[in-house]
XYZ file of N, CA and C in Angstrom:
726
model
N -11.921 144.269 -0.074
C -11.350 143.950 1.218
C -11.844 142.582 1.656
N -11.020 141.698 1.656
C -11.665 140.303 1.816
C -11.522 140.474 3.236
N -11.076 140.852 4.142
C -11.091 140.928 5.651
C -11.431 142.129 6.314
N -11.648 142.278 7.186
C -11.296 143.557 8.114
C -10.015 144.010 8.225
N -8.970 143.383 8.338
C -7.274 143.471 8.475
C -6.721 143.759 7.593
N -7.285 144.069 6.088
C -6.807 144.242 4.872
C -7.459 144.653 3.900
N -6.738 145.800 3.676
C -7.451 146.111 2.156
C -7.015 145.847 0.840
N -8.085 145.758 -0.479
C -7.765 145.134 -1.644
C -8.182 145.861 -2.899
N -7.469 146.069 -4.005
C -8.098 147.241 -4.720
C -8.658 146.089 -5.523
N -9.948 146.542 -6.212
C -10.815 146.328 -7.290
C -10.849 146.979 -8.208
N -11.783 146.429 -9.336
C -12.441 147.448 -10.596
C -13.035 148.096 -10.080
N -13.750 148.167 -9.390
C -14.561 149.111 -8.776
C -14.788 150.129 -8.305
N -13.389 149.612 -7.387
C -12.665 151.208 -6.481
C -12.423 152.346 -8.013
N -12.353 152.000 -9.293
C -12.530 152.893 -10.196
C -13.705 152.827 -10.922
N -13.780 152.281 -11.391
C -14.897 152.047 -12.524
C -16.270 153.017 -11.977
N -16.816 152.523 -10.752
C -17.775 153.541 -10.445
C -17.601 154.729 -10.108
N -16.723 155.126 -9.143
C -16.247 156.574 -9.381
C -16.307 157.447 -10.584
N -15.672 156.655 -11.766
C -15.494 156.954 -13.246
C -17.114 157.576 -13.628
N -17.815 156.241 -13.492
C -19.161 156.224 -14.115
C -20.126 157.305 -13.724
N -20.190 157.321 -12.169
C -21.095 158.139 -11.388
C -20.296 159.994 -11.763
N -19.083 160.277 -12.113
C -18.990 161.473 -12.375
C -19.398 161.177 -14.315
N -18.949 160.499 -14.821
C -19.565 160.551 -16.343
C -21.530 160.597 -16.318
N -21.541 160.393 -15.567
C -23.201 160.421 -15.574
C -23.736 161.798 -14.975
N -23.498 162.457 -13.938
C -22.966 163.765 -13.409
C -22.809 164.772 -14.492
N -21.639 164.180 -15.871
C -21.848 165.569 -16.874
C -22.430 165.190 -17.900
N -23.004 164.103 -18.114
C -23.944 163.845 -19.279
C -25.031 164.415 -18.842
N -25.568 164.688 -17.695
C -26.499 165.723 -17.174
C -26.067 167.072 -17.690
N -25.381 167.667 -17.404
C -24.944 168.883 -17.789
C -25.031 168.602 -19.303
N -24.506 167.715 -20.000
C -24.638 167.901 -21.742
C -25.736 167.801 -21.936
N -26.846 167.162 -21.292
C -28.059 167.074 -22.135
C -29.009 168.520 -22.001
N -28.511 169.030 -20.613
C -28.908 170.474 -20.511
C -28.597 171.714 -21.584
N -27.029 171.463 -22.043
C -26.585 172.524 -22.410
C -26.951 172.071 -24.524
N -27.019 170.830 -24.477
C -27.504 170.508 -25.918
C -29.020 170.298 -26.017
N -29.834 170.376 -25.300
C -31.035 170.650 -25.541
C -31.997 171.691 -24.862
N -31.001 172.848 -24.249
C -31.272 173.716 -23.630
C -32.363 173.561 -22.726
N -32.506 172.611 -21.814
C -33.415 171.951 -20.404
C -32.516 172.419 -19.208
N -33.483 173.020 -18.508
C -33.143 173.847 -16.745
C -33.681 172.762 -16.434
N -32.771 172.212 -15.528
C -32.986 170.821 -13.942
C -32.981 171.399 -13.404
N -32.455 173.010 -13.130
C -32.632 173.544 -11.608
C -33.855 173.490 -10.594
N -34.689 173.283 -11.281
C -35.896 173.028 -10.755
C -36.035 172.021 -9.962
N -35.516 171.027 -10.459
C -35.514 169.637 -9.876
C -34.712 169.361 -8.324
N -34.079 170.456 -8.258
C -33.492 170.608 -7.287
C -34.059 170.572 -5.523
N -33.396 170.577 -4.606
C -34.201 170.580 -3.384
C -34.842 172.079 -3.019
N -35.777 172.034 -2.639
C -36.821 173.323 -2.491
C -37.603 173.413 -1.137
N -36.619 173.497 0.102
C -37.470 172.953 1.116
C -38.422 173.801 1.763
N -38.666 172.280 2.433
C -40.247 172.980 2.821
C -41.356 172.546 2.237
N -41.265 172.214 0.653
C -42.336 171.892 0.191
C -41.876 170.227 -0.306
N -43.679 169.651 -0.600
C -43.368 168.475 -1.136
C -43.067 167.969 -2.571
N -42.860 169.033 -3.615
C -42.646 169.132 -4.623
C -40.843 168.509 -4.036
N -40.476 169.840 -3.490
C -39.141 169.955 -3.421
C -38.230 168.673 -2.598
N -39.233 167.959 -2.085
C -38.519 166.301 -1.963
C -37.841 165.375 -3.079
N -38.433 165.648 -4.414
C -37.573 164.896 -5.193
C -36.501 165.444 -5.562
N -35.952 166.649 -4.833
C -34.803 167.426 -5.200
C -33.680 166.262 -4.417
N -33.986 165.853 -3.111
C -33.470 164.983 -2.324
C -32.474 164.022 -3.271
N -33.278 163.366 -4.416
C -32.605 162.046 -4.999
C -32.269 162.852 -6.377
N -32.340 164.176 -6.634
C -31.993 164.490 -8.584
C -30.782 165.797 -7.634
N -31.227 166.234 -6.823
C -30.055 167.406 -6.832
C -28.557 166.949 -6.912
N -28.128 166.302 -6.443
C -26.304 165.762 -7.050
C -25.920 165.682 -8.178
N -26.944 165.380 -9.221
C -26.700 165.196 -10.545
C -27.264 166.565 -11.172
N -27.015 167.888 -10.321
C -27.677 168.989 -11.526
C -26.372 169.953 -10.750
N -25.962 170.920 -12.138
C -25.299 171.950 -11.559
C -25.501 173.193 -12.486
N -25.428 174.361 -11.964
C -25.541 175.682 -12.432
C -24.282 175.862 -13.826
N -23.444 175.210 -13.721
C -22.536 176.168 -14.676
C -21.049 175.014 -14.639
N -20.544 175.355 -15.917
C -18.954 174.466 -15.665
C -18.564 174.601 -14.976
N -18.183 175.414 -14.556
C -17.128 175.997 -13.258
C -18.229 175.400 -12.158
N -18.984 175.173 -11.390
C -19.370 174.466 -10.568
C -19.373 172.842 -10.505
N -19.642 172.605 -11.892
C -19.639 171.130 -12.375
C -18.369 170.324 -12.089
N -17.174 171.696 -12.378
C -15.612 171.101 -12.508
C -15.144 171.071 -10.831
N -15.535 172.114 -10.440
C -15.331 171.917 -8.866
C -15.662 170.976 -7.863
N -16.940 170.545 -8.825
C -17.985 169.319 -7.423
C -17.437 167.917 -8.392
N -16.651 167.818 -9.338
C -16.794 166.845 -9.866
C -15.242 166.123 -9.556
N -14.338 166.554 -9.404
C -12.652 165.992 -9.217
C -12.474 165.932 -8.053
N -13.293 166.674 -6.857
C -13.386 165.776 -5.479
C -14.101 164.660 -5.183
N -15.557 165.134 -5.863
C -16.303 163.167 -5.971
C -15.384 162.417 -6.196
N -14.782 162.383 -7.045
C -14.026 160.867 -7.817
C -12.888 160.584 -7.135
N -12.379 161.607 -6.573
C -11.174 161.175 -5.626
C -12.206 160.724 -4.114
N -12.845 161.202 -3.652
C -13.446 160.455 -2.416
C -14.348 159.528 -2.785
N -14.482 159.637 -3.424
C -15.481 158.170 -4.058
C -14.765 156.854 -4.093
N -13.505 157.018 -4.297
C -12.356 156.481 -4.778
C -11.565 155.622 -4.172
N -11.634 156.591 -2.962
C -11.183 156.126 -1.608
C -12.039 155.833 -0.637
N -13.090 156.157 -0.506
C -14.363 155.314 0.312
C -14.763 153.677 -0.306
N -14.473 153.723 -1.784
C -14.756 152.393 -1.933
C -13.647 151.275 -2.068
N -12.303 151.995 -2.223
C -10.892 151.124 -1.508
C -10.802 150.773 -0.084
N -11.058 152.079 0.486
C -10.794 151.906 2.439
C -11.885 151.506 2.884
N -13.059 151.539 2.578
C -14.722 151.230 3.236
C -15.443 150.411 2.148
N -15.033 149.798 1.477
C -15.394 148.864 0.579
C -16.881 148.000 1.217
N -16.375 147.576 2.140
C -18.339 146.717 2.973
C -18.946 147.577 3.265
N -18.819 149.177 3.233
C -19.728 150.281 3.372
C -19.959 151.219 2.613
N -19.459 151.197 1.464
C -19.171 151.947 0.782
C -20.685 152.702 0.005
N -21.622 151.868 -0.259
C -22.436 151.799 -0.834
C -23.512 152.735 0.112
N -23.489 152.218 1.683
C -24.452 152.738 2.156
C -23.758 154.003 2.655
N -23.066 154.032 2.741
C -22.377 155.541 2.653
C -22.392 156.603 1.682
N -22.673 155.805 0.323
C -22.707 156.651 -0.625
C -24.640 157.156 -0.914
N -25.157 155.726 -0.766
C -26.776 156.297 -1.034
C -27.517 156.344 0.485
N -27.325 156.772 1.111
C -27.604 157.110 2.496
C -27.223 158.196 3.034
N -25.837 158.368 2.474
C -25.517 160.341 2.242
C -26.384 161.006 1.505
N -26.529 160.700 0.247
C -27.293 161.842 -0.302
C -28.789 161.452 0.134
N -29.331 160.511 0.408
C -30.821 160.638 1.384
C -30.814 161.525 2.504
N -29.870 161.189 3.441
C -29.945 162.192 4.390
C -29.333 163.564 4.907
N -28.438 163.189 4.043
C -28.215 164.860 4.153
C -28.984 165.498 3.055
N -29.454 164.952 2.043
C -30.695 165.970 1.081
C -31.557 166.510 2.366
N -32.454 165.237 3.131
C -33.757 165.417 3.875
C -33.351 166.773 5.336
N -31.679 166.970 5.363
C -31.462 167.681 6.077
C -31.710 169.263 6.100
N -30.850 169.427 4.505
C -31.028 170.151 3.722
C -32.358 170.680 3.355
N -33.404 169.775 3.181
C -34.704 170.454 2.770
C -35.301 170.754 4.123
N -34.754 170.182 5.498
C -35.811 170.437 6.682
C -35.377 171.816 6.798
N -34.120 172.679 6.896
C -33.206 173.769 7.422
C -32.824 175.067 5.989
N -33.367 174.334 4.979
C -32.646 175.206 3.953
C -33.302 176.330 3.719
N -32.929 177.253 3.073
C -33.783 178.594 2.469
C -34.608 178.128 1.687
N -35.743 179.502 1.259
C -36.326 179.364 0.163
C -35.889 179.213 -0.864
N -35.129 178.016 -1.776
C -34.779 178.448 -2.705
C -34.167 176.971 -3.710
N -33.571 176.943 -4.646
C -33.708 175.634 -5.380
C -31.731 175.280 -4.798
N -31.752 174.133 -4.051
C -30.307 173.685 -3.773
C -29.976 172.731 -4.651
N -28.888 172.547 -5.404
C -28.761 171.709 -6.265
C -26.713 171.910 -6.288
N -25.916 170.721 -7.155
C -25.018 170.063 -6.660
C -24.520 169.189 -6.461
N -23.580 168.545 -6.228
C -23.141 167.399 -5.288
C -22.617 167.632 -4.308
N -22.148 168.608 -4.230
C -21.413 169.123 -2.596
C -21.739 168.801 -1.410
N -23.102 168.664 -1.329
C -23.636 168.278 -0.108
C -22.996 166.530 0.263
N -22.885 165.829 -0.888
C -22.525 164.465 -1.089
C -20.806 164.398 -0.883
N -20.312 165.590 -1.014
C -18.756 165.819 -1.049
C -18.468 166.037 0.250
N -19.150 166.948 1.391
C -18.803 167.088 2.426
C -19.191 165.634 3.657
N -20.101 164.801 2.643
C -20.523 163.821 3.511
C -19.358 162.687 3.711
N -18.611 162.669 2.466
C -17.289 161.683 2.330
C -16.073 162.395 3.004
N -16.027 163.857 2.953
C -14.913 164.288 3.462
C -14.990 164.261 5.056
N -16.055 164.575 5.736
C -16.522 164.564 6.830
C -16.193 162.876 7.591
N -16.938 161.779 6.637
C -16.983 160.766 7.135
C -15.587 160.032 7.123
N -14.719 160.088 5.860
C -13.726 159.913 5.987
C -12.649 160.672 7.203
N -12.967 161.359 7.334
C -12.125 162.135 8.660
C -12.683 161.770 10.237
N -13.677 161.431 10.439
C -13.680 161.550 11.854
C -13.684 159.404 11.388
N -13.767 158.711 10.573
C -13.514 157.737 10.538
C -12.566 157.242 10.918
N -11.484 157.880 10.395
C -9.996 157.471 10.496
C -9.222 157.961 11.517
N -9.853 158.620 12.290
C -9.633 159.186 14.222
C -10.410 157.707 14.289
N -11.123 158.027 14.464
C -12.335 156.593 15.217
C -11.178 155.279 14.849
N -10.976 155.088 14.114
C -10.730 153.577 13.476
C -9.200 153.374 14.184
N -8.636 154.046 14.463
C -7.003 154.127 15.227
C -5.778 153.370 13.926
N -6.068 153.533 13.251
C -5.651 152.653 12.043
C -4.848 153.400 11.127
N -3.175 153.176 11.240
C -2.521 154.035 10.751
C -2.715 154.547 9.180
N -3.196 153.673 8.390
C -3.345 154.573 7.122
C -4.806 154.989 7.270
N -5.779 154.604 7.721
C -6.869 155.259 7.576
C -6.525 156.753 8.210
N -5.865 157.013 9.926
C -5.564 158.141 9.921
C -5.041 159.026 8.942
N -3.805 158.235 8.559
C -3.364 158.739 7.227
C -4.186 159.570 6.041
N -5.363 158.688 5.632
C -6.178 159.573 4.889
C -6.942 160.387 5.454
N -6.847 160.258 6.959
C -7.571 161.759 7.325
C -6.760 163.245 7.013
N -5.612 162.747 7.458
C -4.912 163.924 7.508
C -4.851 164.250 5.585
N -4.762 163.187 4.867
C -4.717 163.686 3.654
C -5.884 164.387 3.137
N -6.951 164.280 3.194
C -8.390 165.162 3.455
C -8.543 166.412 3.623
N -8.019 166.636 4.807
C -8.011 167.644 5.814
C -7.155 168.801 4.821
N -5.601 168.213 4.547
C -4.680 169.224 3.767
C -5.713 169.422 2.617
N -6.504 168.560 1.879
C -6.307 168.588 0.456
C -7.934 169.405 0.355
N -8.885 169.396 0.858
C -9.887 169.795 1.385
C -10.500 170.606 2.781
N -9.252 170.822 3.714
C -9.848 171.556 4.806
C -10.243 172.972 4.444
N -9.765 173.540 3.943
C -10.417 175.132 3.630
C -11.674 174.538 3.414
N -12.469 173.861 2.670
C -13.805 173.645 2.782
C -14.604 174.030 4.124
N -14.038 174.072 5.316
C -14.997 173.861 6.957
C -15.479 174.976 6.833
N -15.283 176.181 5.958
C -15.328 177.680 5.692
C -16.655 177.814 5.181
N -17.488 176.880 4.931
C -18.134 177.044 3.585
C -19.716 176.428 4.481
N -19.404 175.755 5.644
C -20.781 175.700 6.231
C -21.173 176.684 6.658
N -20.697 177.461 7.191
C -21.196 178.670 7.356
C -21.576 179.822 5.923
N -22.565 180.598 6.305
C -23.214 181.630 5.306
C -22.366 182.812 4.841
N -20.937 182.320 4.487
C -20.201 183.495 3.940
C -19.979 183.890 2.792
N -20.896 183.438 1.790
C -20.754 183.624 0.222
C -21.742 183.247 -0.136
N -22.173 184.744 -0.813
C -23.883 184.286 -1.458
C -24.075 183.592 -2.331
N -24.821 182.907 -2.772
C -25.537 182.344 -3.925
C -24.800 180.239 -3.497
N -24.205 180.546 -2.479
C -23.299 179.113 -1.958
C -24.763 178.291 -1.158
N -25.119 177.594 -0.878
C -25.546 176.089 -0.395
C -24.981 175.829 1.361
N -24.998 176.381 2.054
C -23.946 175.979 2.670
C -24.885 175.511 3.949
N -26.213 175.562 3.849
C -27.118 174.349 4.401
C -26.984 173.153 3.856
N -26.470 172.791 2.987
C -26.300 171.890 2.327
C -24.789 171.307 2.600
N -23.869 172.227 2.682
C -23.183 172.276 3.524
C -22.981 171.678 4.599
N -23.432 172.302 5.526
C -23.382 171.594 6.995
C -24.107 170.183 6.850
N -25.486 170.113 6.140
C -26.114 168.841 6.151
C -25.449 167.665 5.794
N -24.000 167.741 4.845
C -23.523 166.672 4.571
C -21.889 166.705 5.330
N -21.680 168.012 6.266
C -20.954 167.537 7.340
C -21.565 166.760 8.389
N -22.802 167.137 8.961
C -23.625 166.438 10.333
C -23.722 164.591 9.474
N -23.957 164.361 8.865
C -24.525 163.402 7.835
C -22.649 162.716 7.770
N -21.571 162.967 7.577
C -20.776 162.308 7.260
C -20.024 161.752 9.189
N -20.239 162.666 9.933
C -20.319 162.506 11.436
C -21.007 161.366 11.705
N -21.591 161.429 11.666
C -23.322 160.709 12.055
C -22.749 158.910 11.368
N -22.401 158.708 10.159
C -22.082 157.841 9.720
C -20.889 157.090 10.071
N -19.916 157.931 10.762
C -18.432 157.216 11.383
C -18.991 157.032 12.670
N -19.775 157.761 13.288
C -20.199 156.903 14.718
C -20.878 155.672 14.411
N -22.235 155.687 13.851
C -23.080 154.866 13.320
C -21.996 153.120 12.706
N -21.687 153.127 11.820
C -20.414 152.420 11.402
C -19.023 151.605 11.920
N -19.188 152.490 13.269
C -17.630 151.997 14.037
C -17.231 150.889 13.909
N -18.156 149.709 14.562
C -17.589 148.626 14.028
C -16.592 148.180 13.029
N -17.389 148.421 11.386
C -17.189 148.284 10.629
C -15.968 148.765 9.734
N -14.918 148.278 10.476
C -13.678 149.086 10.306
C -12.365 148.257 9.898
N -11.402 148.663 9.440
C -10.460 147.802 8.816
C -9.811 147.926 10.151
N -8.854 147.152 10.466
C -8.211 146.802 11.859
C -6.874 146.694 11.372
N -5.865 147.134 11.995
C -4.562 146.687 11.742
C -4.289 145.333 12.154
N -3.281 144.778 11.763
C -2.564 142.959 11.820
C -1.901 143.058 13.015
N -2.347 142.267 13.943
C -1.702 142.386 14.978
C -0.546 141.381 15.100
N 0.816 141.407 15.404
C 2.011 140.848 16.155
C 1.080 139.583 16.781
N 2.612 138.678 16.456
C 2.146 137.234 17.741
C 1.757 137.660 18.883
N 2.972 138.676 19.425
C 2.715 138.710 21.425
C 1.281 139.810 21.600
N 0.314 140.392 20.331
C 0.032 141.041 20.613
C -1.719 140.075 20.579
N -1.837 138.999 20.415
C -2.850 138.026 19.886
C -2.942 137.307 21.675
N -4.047 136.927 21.625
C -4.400 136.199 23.148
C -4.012 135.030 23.128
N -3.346 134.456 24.383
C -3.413 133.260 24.602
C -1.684 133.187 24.234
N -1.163 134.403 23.737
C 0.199 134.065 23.366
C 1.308 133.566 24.507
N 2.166 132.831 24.186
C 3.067 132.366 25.093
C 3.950 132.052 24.389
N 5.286 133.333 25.304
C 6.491 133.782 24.716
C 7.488 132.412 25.054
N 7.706 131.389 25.745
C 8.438 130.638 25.533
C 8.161 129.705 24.372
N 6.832 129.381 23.255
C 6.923 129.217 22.406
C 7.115 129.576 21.261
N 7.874 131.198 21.216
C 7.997 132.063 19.744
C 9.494 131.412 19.238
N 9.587 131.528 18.563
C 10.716 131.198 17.447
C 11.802 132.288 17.833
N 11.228 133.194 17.415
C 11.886 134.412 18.065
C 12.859 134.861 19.589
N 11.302 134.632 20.295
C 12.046 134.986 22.158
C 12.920 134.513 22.624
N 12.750 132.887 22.065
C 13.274 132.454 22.832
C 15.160 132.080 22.258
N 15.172 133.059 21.909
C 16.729 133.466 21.137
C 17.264 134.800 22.998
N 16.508 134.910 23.530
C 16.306 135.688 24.506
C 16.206 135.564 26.416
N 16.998 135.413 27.049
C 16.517 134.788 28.493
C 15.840 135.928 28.870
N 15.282 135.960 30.088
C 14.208 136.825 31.140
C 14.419 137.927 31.229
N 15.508 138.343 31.010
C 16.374 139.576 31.388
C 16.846 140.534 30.094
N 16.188 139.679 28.445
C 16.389 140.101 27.662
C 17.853 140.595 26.985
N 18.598 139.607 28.010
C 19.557 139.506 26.743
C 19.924 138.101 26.072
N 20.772 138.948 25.024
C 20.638 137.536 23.717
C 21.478 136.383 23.985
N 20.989 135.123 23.703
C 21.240 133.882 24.036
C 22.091 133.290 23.178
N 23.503 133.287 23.520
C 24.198 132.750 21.892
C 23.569 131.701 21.361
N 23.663 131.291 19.812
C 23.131 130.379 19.138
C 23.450 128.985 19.518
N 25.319 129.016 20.168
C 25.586 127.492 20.490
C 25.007 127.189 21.411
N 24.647 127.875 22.547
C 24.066 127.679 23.484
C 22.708 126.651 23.611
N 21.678 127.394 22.343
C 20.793 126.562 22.427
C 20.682 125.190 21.561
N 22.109 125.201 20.319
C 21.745 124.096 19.605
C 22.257 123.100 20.350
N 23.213 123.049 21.712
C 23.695 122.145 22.379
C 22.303 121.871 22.913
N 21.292 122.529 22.976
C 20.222 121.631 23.898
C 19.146 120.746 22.854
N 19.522 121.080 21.427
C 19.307 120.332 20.292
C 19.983 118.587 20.064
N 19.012 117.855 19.957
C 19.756 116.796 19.325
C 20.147 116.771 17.963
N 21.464 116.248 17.639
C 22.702 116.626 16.590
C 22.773 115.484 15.873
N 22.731 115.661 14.699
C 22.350 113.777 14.029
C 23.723 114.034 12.833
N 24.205 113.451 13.170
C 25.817 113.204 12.255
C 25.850 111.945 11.303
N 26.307 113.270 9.968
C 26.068 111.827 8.812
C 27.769 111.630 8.308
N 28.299 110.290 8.177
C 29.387 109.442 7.667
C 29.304 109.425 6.071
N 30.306 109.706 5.735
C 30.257 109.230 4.214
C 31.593 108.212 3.969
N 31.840 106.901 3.628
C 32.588 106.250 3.244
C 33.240 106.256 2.082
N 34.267 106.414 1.466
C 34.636 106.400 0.182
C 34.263 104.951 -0.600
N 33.786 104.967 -2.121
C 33.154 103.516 -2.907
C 34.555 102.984 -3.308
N 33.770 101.864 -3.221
C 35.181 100.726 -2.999
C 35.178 100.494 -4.815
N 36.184 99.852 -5.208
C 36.577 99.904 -5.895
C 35.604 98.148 -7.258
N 34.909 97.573 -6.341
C 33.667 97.144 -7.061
C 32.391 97.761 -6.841
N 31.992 98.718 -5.860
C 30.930 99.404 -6.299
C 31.243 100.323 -7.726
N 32.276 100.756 -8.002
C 32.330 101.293 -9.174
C 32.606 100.610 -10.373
């Protein structure tokens, strides 16, 4: 995004998305080919062991079927946080999982949280109350696309399915909130219209003034008679110029 007023796709807007979920299951392969439990590594709150769960839990998961679930929403919000939020993208991404981990370990059970989900609800979260905040027709746009494509998720902060995270949960809804207030500024802006820019003055538009006071239209002869009219002669060549 070279401006605020515009956005611009990069390598980037893919390439890392790509990378950060390929790195995500090369975790899982090195587990399942050298038979190593990370669950451990996971957040464990309460204790100070269980702080480095904070920065390793996103990159550990219980099972494929969890891996495949937390892994094709990363890359699509990853995707789109670093197309639409490109000058924030970064601290959105490692500032989510800092603080909503540290949330997670202040509030969580006894027990090892591990995942990316917590990092998934922080983009879905932030992307949504962003794009209310930002008044900005496609950013709304991707709220509402969120919302369809991910709202059954709001189900899941709450404690309705055992063996689910869903402190972890809420920690990276409060955490994706927290970041669209925090951020406001920092927002793509729609292009505003001439008359809509300061200092504008409608008897100099190109446009208006096709228009009198009363808004109706000004025939064209009308105004080129108030044009000066420069008339060109052509003589036929005489018969020694040729």
């Amino acid at each position: 995004m070279k401006t605020k007023e515009e956005f611009q796709f990069s390598n980037g807007v893919i390439l890392f998305p790509i990378f950060f979920v390929l790195f995500i299951w090369i975790v899982f392969w090195i587990e399942i080919r050298f038979g190593i439990d990370f669950t451990t590594y996971g957040i464990y709150p309460q204790t100070l062991k269980g702080l480095r769960g904070v920065l390793f839990s996103p990159f550990i998961h219980s099972g494929i079927t969890h891996l495949y679930h937390n892994t094709i929403p990363l890359f699509v919000l990853t995707a789109a946080i670093f197309y639409f939020y490109k000058p924030i993208a970064w601290k959105v991404l490692i500032f989510g999982i800092l603080l909503s981990g540290l949330i997670t370990w202040s509030i969580g059970r006894p027990s090892y949280h591990i995942g990316a989900s917590g990092l998934i609800y922080v983009l879905v979260s932030f992307t949504f109350f962003k794009g209310i905040l930002a008044k900005h027709y496609r950013l709304i746009a991707l709220s509402l696309l969120v919302v369809f494509l991910y709202g059954s998720m709001i189900w899941y902060v709450l404690p309705i399915k055992e063996g689910v995270s869903w402190e972890g949960h809420t920690a990276g809804l409060i955490t994706g909130m927290l970041f669209a207030i925090i951020f406001k500024k920092e927002i793509a802006k729609p292009k505003k219209y001439n008359w809509e820019e300061e200092g504008f003055k409608e008897e100099e538009d190109p446009f208006l003034k096709h228009f009198d006071e009363h808004g109706n239209f000004i025939e064209y002869k009308e105004i080129e008679e108030e044009q000066p009219t420069i008339h060109y002669t052509f003589k036929p060549k005489s018969k020694d110029e040729e």
